[in-house]
Amino acid sequence: MKALTTTTAASTGHPAYSQVLPCAAQSAGEARRLVLAACGAWGLDELAESGTLLVSELVGNAVRHTRCQLVRVEVARLGRDRVRISVTDRSAALPVRREPGDGATCGRGLLVLDALADRWGTDPLAYGKRVWVELVRQHPAP
């Protein structure tokens, strides 16, 4: 199990991609397109598949577990081979790890983050929280 940590991303000089979306299930598609655009622009296409799955999970969790009206999705390049994807909402409630039963159809979101992200965590904010994941290219570019 990966530790739930709080950090601040350092600026790399690369522009971040950010979009405010309705807190609704259909926003996951727009969030996936944002991740694809950012990874493509930075030449980090190999991170796009995991990134799109993770951002779908983050948006889905915000939709299911908060009463927010909007979410902010951001994709930031932290280094040559590292990307951070975050979803910010106005709920102060932090993610809670659950043990889903064998027949459960939900409750595996944080397990997905554990499996696919190199790191993930939360940043409590004065107006809500940010949940983020980081992906690292496994074979760095020369």
PDB file of C-alpha atoms in Angstrom:
ATOM      1  CA  MET A   1       0.000   0.000   0.000  1.00  0.00           C
ATOM      2  CA  LYS A   2       1.341   3.420  -0.933  1.00  0.00           C
ATOM      3  CA  ALA A   3       1.373   6.137   1.681  1.00  0.00           C
ATOM      4  CA  LEU A   4      -1.165   8.908   1.501  1.00  0.00           C
ATOM      5  CA  THR A   5       0.978  12.034   1.487  1.00  0.00           C
ATOM      6  CA  THR A   6       0.611  15.773   1.187  1.00  0.00           C
ATOM      7  CA  THR A   7       3.045  17.735  -0.968  1.00  0.00           C
ATOM      8  CA  THR A   8       3.377  20.839  -3.062  1.00  0.00           C
ATOM      9  CA  ALA A   9       4.334  20.503  -6.716  1.00  0.00           C
ATOM     10  CA  ALA A  10       7.355  22.526  -7.779  1.00  0.00           C
ATOM     11  CA  SER A  11       7.173  24.578 -10.949  1.00  0.00           C
ATOM     12  CA  THR A  12       9.125  23.173 -13.888  1.00  0.00           C
ATOM     13  CA  GLY A  13       8.504  25.981 -16.326  1.00  0.00           C
ATOM     14  CA  HIS A  14       6.056  23.821 -18.288  1.00  0.00           C
ATOM     15  CA  PRO A  15       2.520  25.161 -18.496  1.00  0.00           C
ATOM     16  CA  ALA A  16      -0.076  23.139 -16.625  1.00  0.00           C
ATOM     17  CA  TYR A  17      -3.312  22.126 -18.283  1.00  0.00           C
ATOM     18  CA  SER A  18      -6.343  23.004 -16.187  1.00  0.00           C
ATOM     19  CA  GLN A  19     -10.091  22.958 -16.645  1.00  0.00           C
ATOM     20  CA  VAL A  20     -13.082  23.643 -14.395  1.00  0.00           C
ATOM     21  CA  LEU A  21     -15.865  21.135 -15.024  1.00  0.00           C
ATOM     22  CA  PRO A  22     -19.319  20.393 -13.616  1.00  0.00           C
ATOM     23  CA  CYS A  23     -19.212  17.863 -10.784  1.00  0.00           C
ATOM     24  CA  ALA A  24     -21.035  15.304 -12.924  1.00  0.00           C
ATOM     25  CA  ALA A  25     -20.253  11.846 -14.287  1.00  0.00           C
ATOM     26  CA  GLN A  26     -20.014  13.094 -17.883  1.00  0.00           C
ATOM     27  CA  SER A  27     -17.103  15.364 -16.901  1.00  0.00           C
ATOM     28  CA  ALA A  28     -14.839  12.315 -16.698  1.00  0.00           C
ATOM     29  CA  GLY A  29     -14.673  12.246 -20.514  1.00  0.00           C
ATOM     30  CA  GLU A  30     -13.541  15.865 -20.699  1.00  0.00           C
ATOM     31  CA  ALA A  31     -10.983  15.200 -17.953  1.00  0.00           C
ATOM     32  CA  ARG A  32      -9.598  12.242 -19.933  1.00  0.00           C
ATOM     33  CA  ARG A  33      -9.245  14.442 -23.030  1.00  0.00           C
ATOM     34  CA  LEU A  34      -7.309  16.990 -20.949  1.00  0.00           C
ATOM     35  CA  VAL A  35      -4.879  14.289 -19.771  1.00  0.00           C
ATOM     36  CA  LEU A  36      -4.444  13.014 -23.340  1.00  0.00           C
ATOM     37  CA  ALA A  37      -3.749  16.532 -24.631  1.00  0.00           C
ATOM     38  CA  ALA A  38      -1.181  17.282 -21.925  1.00  0.00           C
ATOM     39  CA  CYS A  39       0.656  13.966 -22.218  1.00  0.00           C
ATOM     40  CA  GLY A  40       0.693  14.277 -26.012  1.00  0.00           C
ATOM     41  CA  ALA A  41       2.007  17.842 -25.926  1.00  0.00           C
ATOM     42  CA  TRP A  42       4.825  16.822 -23.583  1.00  0.00           C
ATOM     43  CA  GLY A  43       5.770  13.641 -25.471  1.00  0.00           C
ATOM     44  CA  LEU A  44       4.667  11.492 -22.517  1.00  0.00           C
ATOM     45  CA  ASP A  45       2.134   9.392 -24.426  1.00  0.00           C
ATOM     46  CA  GLU A  46       3.054   6.252 -22.488  1.00  0.00           C
ATOM     47  CA  LEU A  47       1.565   7.840 -19.340  1.00  0.00           C
ATOM     48  CA  ALA A  48      -1.742   8.643 -21.038  1.00  0.00           C
ATOM     49  CA  GLU A  49      -3.473   5.274 -20.561  1.00  0.00           C
ATOM     50  CA  SER A  50      -2.914   5.116 -16.807  1.00  0.00           C
ATOM     51  CA  GLY A  51      -3.505   8.857 -16.560  1.00  0.00           C
ATOM     52  CA  THR A  52      -6.920   8.654 -18.192  1.00  0.00           C
ATOM     53  CA  LEU A  53      -7.986   5.770 -15.941  1.00  0.00           C
ATOM     54  CA  LEU A  54      -6.806   7.629 -12.855  1.00  0.00           C
ATOM     55  CA  VAL A  55      -8.444  10.946 -13.720  1.00  0.00           C
ATOM     56  CA  SER A  56     -11.704   9.088 -14.386  1.00  0.00           C
ATOM     57  CA  GLU A  57     -11.458   7.584 -10.912  1.00  0.00           C
ATOM     58  CA  LEU A  58     -10.664  10.945  -9.292  1.00  0.00           C
ATOM     59  CA  VAL A  59     -13.562  12.713 -11.005  1.00  0.00           C
ATOM     60  CA  GLY A  60     -15.872   9.791 -10.239  1.00  0.00           C
ATOM     61  CA  ASN A  61     -14.935   9.908  -6.563  1.00  0.00           C
ATOM     62  CA  ALA A  62     -15.653  13.646  -6.418  1.00  0.00           C
ATOM     63  CA  VAL A  63     -19.036  13.081  -8.059  1.00  0.00           C
ATOM     64  CA  ARG A  64     -19.988  10.188  -5.750  1.00  0.00           C
ATOM     65  CA  HIS A  65     -18.627  11.438  -2.438  1.00  0.00           C
ATOM     66  CA  THR A  66     -19.055  15.222  -2.449  1.00  0.00           C
ATOM     67  CA  ARG A  67     -21.904  17.604  -3.030  1.00  0.00           C
ATOM     68  CA  CYS A  68     -19.766  19.907  -5.112  1.00  0.00           C
ATOM     69  CA  GLN A  69     -21.026  21.754  -8.151  1.00  0.00           C
ATOM     70  CA  LEU A  70     -17.649  22.108  -9.871  1.00  0.00           C
ATOM     71  CA  VAL A  71     -14.278  20.363  -9.921  1.00  0.00           C
ATOM     72  CA  ARG A  72     -10.944  21.638 -11.207  1.00  0.00           C
ATOM     73  CA  VAL A  73      -8.855  19.112 -13.107  1.00  0.00           C
ATOM     74  CA  GLU A  74      -5.180  19.944 -13.525  1.00  0.00           C
ATOM     75  CA  VAL A  75      -2.362  18.137 -15.303  1.00  0.00           C
ATOM     76  CA  ALA A  76       1.113  19.422 -14.431  1.00  0.00           C
ATOM     77  CA  ARG A  77       4.525  18.289 -15.589  1.00  0.00           C
ATOM     78  CA  LEU A  78       6.766  18.019 -12.526  1.00  0.00           C
ATOM     79  CA  GLY A  79       9.880  16.980 -14.385  1.00  0.00           C
ATOM     80  CA  ARG A  80      11.066  15.485 -17.625  1.00  0.00           C
ATOM     81  CA  ASP A  81       9.435  12.139 -16.856  1.00  0.00           C
ATOM     82  CA  ARG A  82       6.847  12.942 -14.139  1.00  0.00           C
ATOM     83  CA  VAL A  83       3.230  14.139 -14.400  1.00  0.00           C
ATOM     84  CA  ARG A  84       0.802  15.076 -11.619  1.00  0.00           C
ATOM     85  CA  ILE A  85      -2.945  14.852 -12.232  1.00  0.00           C
ATOM     86  CA  SER A  86      -5.202  16.430  -9.637  1.00  0.00           C
ATOM     87  CA  VAL A  87      -8.880  17.006  -8.987  1.00  0.00           C
ATOM     88  CA  THR A  88      -9.893  19.784  -6.606  1.00  0.00           C
ATOM     89  CA  ASP A  89     -13.345  20.100  -5.069  1.00  0.00           C
ATOM     90  CA  ARG A  90     -14.951  22.138  -2.289  1.00  0.00           C
ATOM     91  CA  SER A  91     -15.495  19.235   0.106  1.00  0.00           C
ATOM     92  CA  ALA A  92     -13.139  19.062   3.082  1.00  0.00           C
ATOM     93  CA  ALA A  93     -13.817  15.323   3.512  1.00  0.00           C
ATOM     94  CA  LEU A  94     -10.684  13.330   2.680  1.00  0.00           C
ATOM     95  CA  PRO A  95     -10.787   9.981   0.873  1.00  0.00           C
ATOM     96  CA  VAL A  96     -11.431   6.996   3.135  1.00  0.00           C
ATOM     97  CA  ARG A  97      -9.985   3.592   2.326  1.00  0.00           C
ATOM     98  CA  ARG A  98     -12.631   0.857   2.364  1.00  0.00           C
ATOM     99  CA  GLU A  99     -12.425  -2.885   2.043  1.00  0.00           C
ATOM    100  CA  PRO A 100     -15.050  -3.801  -0.554  1.00  0.00           C
ATOM    101  CA  GLY A 101     -16.802  -7.131  -0.209  1.00  0.00           C
ATOM    102  CA  ASP A 102     -16.469  -9.806  -2.874  1.00  0.00           C
ATOM    103  CA  GLY A 103     -19.747  -8.837  -4.540  1.00  0.00           C
ATOM    104  CA  ALA A 104     -19.353  -5.074  -4.132  1.00  0.00           C
ATOM    105  CA  THR A 105     -19.665  -3.020  -7.308  1.00  0.00           C
ATOM    106  CA  CYS A 106     -17.891   0.030  -5.854  1.00  0.00           C
ATOM    107  CA  GLY A 107     -15.401   0.928  -3.142  1.00  0.00           C
ATOM    108  CA  ARG A 108     -12.226   0.103  -5.058  1.00  0.00           C
ATOM    109  CA  GLY A 109     -11.235   3.624  -6.099  1.00  0.00           C
ATOM    110  CA  LEU A 110      -8.274   4.006  -3.758  1.00  0.00           C
ATOM    111  CA  LEU A 111      -7.106   0.508  -4.664  1.00  0.00           C
ATOM    112  CA  VAL A 112      -6.997   1.663  -8.299  1.00  0.00           C
ATOM    113  CA  LEU A 113      -4.867   4.652  -7.254  1.00  0.00           C
ATOM    114  CA  ASP A 114      -2.540   2.310  -5.347  1.00  0.00           C
ATOM    115  CA  ALA A 115      -2.207   0.008  -8.351  1.00  0.00           C
ATOM    116  CA  LEU A 116      -1.659   2.559 -11.126  1.00  0.00           C
ATOM    117  CA  ALA A 117      -0.089   5.661  -9.579  1.00  0.00           C
ATOM    118  CA  ASP A 118       3.560   5.952  -8.619  1.00  0.00           C
ATOM    119  CA  ARG A 119       2.427   8.220  -5.768  1.00  0.00           C
ATOM    120  CA  TRP A 120      -0.848   9.759  -4.703  1.00  0.00           C
ATOM    121  CA  GLY A 121      -2.125  11.903  -1.902  1.00  0.00           C
ATOM    122  CA  THR A 122      -4.304  14.757  -0.776  1.00  0.00           C
ATOM    123  CA  ASP A 123      -3.792  18.427  -0.059  1.00  0.00           C
ATOM    124  CA  PRO A 124      -6.322  19.909   2.379  1.00  0.00           C
ATOM    125  CA  LEU A 125      -7.194  23.439   1.265  1.00  0.00           C
ATOM    126  CA  ALA A 126      -8.984  26.333   2.960  1.00  0.00           C
ATOM    127  CA  TYR A 127     -11.903  25.815   0.574  1.00  0.00           C
ATOM    128  CA  GLY A 128     -11.867  22.022   0.097  1.00  0.00           C
ATOM    129  CA  LYS A 129      -9.235  19.515  -0.977  1.00  0.00           C
ATOM    130  CA  ARG A 130      -7.070  18.397  -3.865  1.00  0.00           C
ATOM    131  CA  VAL A 131      -6.581  14.698  -4.574  1.00  0.00           C
ATOM    132  CA  TRP A 132      -3.627  13.987  -6.830  1.00  0.00           C
ATOM    133  CA  VAL A 133      -1.733  11.172  -8.486  1.00  0.00           C
ATOM    134  CA  GLU A 134       1.747  11.134  -9.972  1.00  0.00           C
ATOM    135  CA  LEU A 135       2.923   9.041 -12.883  1.00  0.00           C
ATOM    136  CA  VAL A 136       6.564   8.533 -13.839  1.00  0.00           C
ATOM    137  CA  ARG A 137       7.806   7.342 -17.218  1.00  0.00           C
ATOM    138  CA  GLN A 138       9.482   4.004 -16.489  1.00  0.00           C
ATOM    139  CA  HIS A 139      12.116   4.309 -19.206  1.00  0.00           C
ATOM    140  CA  PRO A 140      13.258   7.941 -19.132  1.00  0.00           C
ATOM    141  CA  ALA A 141      14.039   9.639 -22.402  1.00  0.00           C
ATOM    142  CA  PRO A 142      17.759  10.004 -23.151  1.00  0.00           C
TER     143      PRO A 142
END
